[in-house]
Tab-separated table of C-alpha atoms in Angstrom:
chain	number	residue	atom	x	y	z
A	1	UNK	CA	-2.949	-21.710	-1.527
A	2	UNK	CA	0.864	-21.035	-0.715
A	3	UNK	CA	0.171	-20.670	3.577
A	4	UNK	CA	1.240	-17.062	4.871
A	5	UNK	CA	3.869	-17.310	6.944
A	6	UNK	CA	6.327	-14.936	9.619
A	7	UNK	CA	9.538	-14.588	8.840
A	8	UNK	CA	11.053	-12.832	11.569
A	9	UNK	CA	14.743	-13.107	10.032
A	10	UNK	CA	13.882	-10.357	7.648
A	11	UNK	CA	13.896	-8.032	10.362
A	12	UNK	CA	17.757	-8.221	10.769
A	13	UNK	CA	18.183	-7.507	7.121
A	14	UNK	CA	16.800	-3.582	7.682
A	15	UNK	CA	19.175	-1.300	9.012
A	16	UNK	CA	18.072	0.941	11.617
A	17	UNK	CA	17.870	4.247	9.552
A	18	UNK	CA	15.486	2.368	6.910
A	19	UNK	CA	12.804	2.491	10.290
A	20	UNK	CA	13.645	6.289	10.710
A	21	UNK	CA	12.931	7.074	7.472
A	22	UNK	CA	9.432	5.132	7.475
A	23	UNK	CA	9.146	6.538	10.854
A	24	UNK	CA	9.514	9.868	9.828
A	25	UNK	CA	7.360	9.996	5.832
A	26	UNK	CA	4.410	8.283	7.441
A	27	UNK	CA	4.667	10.934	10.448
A	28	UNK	CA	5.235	14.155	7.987
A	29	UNK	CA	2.073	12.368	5.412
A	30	UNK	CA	-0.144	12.422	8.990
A	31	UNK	CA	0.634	15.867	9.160
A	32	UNK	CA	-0.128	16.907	5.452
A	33	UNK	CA	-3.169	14.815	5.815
A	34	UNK	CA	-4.457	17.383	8.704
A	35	UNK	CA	-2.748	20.470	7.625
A	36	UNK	CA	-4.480	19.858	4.017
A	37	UNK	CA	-7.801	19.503	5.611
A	38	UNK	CA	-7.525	22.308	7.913
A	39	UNK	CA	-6.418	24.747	5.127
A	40	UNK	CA	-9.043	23.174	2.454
A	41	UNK	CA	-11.202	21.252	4.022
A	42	UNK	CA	-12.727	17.528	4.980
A	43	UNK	CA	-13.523	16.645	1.205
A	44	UNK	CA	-9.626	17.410	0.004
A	45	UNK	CA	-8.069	16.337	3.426
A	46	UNK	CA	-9.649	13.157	2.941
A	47	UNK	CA	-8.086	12.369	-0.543
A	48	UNK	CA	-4.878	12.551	1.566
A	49	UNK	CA	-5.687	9.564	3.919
A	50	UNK	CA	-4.876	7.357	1.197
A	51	UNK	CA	-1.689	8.553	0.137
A	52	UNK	CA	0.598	6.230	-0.960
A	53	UNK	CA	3.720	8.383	1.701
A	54	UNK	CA	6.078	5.447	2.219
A	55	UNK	CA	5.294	3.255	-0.764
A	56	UNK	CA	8.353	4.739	-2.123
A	57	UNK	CA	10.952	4.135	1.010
A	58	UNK	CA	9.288	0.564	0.815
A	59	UNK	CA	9.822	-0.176	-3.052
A	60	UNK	CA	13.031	1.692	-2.511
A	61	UNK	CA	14.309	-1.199	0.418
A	62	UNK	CA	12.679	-4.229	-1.065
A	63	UNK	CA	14.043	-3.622	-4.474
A	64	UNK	CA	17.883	-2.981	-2.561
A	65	UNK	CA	17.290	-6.019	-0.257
A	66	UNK	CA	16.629	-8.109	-3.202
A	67	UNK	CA	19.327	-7.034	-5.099
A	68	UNK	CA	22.167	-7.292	-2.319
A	69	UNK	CA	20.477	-10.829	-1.582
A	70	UNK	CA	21.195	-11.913	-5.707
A	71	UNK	CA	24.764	-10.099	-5.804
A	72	UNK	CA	26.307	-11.678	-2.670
A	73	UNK	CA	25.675	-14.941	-4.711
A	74	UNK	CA	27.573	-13.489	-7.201
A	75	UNK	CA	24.608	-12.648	-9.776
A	76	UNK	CA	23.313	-9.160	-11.414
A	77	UNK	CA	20.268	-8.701	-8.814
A	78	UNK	CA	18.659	-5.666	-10.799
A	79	UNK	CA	15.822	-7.436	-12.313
A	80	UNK	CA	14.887	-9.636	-9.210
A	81	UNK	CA	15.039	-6.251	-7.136
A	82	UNK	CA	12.623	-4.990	-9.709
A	83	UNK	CA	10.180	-7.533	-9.788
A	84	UNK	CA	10.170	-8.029	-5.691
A	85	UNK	CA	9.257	-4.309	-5.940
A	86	UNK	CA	6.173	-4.498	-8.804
A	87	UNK	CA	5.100	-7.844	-6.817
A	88	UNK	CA	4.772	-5.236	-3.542
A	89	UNK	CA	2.854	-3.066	-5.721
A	90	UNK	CA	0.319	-6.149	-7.159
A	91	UNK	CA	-0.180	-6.530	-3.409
A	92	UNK	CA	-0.739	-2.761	-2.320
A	93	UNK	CA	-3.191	-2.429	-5.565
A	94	UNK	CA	-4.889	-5.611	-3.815
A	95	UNK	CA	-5.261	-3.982	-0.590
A	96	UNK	CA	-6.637	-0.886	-1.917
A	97	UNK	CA	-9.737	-2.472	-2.920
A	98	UNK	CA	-9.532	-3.291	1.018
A	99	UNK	CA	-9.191	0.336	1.896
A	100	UNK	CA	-12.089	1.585	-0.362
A	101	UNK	CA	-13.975	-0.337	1.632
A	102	UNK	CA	-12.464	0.572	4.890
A	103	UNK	CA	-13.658	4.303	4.247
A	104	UNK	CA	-17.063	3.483	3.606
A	105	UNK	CA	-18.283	1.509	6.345
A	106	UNK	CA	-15.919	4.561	8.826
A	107	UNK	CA	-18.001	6.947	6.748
A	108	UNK	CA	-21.257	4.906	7.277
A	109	UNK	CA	-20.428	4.084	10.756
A	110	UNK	CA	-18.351	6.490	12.679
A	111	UNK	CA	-21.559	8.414	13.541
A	112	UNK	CA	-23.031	6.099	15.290
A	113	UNK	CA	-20.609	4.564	17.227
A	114	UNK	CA	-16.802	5.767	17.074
A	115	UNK	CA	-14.964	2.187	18.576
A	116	UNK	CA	-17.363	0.234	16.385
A	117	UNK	CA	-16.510	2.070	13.419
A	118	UNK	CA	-12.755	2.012	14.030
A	119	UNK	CA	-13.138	-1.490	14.533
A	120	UNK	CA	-15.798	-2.700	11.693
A	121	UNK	CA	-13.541	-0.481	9.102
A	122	UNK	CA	-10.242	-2.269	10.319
A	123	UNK	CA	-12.189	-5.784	10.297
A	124	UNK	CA	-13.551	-4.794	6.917
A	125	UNK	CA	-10.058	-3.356	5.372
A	126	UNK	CA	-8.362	-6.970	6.327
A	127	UNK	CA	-11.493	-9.407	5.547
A	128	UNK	CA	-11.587	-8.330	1.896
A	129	UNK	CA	-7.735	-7.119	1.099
A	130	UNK	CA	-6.837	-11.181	1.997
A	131	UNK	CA	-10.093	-12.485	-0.037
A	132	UNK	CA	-9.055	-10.031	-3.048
A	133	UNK	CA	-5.662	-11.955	-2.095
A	134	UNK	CA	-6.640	-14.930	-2.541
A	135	UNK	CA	-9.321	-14.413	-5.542
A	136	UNK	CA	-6.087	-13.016	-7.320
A	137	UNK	CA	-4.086	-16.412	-6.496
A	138	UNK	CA	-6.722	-18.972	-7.447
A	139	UNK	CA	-7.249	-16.681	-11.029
A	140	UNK	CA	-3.758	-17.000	-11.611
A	141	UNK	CA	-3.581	-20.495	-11.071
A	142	UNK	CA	-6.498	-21.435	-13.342
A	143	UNK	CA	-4.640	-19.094	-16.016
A	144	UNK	CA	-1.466	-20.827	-15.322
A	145	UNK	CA	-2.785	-24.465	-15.865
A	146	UNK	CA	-4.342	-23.378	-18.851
A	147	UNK	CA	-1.548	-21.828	-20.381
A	148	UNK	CA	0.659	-24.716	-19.558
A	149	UNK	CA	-1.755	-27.283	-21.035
A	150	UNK	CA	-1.931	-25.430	-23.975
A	151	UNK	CA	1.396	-24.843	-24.361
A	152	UNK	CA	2.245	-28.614	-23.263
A	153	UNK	CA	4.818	-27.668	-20.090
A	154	UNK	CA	3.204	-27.118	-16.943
A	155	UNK	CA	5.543	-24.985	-14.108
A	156	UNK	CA	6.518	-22.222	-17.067
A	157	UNK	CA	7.668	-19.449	-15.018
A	158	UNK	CA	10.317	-17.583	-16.904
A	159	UNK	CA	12.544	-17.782	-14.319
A	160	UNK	CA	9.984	-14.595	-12.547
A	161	UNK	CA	9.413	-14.650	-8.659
A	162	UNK	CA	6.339	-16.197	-8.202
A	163	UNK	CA	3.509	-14.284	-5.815
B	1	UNK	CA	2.415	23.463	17.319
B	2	UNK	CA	2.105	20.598	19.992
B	3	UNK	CA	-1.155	19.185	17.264
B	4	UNK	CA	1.147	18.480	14.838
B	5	UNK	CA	3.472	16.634	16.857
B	6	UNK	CA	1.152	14.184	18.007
B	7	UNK	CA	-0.163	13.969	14.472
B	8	UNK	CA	3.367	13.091	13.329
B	9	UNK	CA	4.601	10.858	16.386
B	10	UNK	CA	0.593	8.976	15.929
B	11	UNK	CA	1.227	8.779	12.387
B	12	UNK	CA	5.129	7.547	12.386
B	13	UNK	CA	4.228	4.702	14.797
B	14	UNK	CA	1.363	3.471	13.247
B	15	UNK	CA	3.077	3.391	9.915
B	16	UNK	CA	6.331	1.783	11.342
B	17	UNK	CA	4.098	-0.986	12.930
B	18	UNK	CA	2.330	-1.743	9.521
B	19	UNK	CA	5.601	-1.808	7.569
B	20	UNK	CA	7.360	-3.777	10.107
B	21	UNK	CA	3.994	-6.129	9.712
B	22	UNK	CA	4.916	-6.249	6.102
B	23	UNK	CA	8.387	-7.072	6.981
B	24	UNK	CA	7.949	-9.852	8.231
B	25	UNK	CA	5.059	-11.431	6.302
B	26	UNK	CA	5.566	-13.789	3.306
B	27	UNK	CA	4.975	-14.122	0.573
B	28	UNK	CA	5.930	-10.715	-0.733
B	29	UNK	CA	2.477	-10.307	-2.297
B	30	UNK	CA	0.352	-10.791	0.876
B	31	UNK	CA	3.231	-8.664	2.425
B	32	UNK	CA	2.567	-5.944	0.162
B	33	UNK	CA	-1.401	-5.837	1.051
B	34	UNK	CA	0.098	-3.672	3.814
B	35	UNK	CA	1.797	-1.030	1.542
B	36	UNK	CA	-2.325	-0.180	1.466
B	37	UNK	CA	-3.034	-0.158	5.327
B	38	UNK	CA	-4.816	2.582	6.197
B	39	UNK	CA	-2.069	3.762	8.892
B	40	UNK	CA	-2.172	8.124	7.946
B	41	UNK	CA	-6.234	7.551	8.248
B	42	UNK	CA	-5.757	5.657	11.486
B	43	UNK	CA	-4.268	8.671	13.359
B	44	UNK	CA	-5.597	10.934	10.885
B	45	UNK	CA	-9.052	10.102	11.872
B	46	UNK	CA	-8.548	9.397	15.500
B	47	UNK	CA	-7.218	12.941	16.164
B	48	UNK	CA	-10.392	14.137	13.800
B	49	UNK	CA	-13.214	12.498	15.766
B	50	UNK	CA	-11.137	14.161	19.098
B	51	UNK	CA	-11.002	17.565	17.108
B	52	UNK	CA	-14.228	18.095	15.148
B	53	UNK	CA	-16.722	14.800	16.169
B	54	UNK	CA	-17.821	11.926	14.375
B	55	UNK	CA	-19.494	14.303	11.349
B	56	UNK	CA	-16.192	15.943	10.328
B	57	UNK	CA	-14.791	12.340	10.088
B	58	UNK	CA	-17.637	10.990	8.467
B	59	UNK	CA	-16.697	13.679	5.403
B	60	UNK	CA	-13.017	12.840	5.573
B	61	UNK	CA	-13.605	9.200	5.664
B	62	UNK	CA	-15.742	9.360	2.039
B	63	UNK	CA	-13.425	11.173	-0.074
B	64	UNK	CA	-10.915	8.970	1.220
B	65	UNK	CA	-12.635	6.077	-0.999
B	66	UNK	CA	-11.726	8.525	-4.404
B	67	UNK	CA	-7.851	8.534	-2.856
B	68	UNK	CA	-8.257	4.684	-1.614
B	69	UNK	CA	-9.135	4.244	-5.874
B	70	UNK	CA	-6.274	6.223	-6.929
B	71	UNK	CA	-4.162	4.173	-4.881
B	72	UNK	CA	-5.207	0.952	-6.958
B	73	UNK	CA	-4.245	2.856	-10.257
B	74	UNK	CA	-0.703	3.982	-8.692
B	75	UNK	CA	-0.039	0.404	-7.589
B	76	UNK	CA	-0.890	-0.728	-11.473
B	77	UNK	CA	1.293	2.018	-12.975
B	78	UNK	CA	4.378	1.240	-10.428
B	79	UNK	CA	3.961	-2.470	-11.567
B	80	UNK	CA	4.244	-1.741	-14.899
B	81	UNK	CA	7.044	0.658	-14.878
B	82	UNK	CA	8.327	-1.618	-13.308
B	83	UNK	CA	8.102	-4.690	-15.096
B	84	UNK	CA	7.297	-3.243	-18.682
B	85	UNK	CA	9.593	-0.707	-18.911
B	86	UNK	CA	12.278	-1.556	-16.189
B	87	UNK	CA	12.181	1.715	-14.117
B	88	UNK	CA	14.226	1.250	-10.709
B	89	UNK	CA	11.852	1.337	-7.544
B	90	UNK	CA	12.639	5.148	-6.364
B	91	UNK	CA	11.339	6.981	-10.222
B	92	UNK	CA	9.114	4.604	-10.440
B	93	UNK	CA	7.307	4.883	-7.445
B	94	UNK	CA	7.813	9.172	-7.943
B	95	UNK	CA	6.656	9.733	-11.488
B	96	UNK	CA	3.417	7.281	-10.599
B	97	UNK	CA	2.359	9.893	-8.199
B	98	UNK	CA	1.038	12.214	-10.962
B	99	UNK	CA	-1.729	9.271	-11.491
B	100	UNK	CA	-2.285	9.147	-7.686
B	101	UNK	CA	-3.054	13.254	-7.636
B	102	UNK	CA	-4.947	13.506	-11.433
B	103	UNK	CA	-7.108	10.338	-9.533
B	104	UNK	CA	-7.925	11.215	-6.895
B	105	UNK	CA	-8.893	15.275	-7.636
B	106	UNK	CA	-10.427	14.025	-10.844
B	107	UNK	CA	-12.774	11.773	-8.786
B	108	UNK	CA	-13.607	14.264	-6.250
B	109	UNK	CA	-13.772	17.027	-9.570
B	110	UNK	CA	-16.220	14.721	-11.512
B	111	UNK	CA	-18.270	13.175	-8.342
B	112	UNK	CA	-19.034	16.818	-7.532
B	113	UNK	CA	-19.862	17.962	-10.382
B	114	UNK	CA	-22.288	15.304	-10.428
B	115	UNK	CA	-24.112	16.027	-7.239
């Protein structure tokens, strides 16, 4: 398995407005989230917890960063900035499995104990989005062996960025 | 008045520190686990257990599961507008919302309906 790693570097690359605009959607989606369940209720309100409010500021600045990164090598960086963002979104489908089960166990726990449920939902969110992680990798590499043993060239990529 | 702005200053931070998590983390796949952190239902649900107890929460929490599964469904449409058709990041990411909202009501439509 390809090892997870920090890059701290990539923090230089966002400007500072790209934080005040993630700043400010996931601030104005908290207060949809409570202003739809005040006006409609827990069961709609709820829906809204899952909202996907910045995916589009962070598809947005990942598909720009990649494409600045290609063109100040000189090449067209459209498609690269295009697949860095659908390889963000094969990741936030992942972890949406992990946040299915983050609201259950906070639904099944947080009347008993509040901390523990915070805490068993969080545990629970990152335990299974990294297994569903690395479930995904493993199937892809068994698929990818196959393919290039039946195809007779192992490492066929098609020049994609590989997850 | 003063609700909302803690709502929005809880919610802002929380977000920011997930997405500067994601940021940082390679490779872009694990990074984008994070693009499904549950950062709105962190603050969301921290203010609710303050507001209306652990019961009110306990509601908000399970239909959050029906929005958690329309999330998936977004995150496979975006990819394939993406990849299959080429959109840019910005419509992409906008015109996939219409699967996030017919989702998640249609889930909470058809589960009640049910019960």
């Amino acid at each position: 398995m390809m090892p997870v790693k920090l890059s701290l570097s990539a923090l230089k690359a966002t400007r500072w407005y790209e934080y005040v605009i993630r700043f400010v959607l996931g601030g104005a989606a908290t207060v949809l989230a409570g202003g739809i369940a005040k006006s409609f209720g827990p069961s709609v309100g709820g829906l809204f917890l899952a909202l996907p409010a910045i995916f589009c500021a962070s598809a947005t600045l990942i598909e720009s960063h990649e494409r600045s990164a290609k063109e100040k090598a000189g090449m067209s960086g459209d498609r690269r900035g295009q697949q860095a963002a659908a390889l963000d979104a094969a990741g936030a489908g992942l972890g949406s499995v992990g946040l299915t089960a983050f609201a259950a166990v906070f639904s099944m726990t947080v009347t008993t104990s509040v901390a523990l449920a915070f805490i068993a939902a969080l545990f629970i969110w990152a335990a299974i989005s990294v297994a569903a992680f690395w479930i995904r990798r493993k199937l892809r590499i068994v698929h990818r062996h196959r393919h290039a043993s039946f195809r007779g060239r192992a490492g066929h990529t098609h020049g994609r960025l590989v997850s | 008045m003063s609700e909302y702005i803690i709502r929005f200053v809880a919610g802002g931070l929380i977000v920011s520190a997930f997405a500067i998590l994601s940021d940082v983390l390679r490779p872009k796949s694990f990074a984008g686990l994070l693009g499904a952190a549950p950062s709105v239902a962190l603050a969301t649900l921290g203010i609710a257990v303050v507001q209306h107890g652990a019961g009110y929460a306990a509601a908000e929490s399970w239909t959050m599961i029906y929005g958690a599964v329309a999330l998936a469904c977004y995150s496979v449409v975006v990819c394939q507008l993406l990849m299959r058709y080429r959109f840019k990041a910005l419509p992409a990411t906008i015109v996939s919302f219409v699967v996030w909202l017919a989702v998640a009501f249609g889930l909470l439509a058809g589960l009640r309906a049910a019960t």
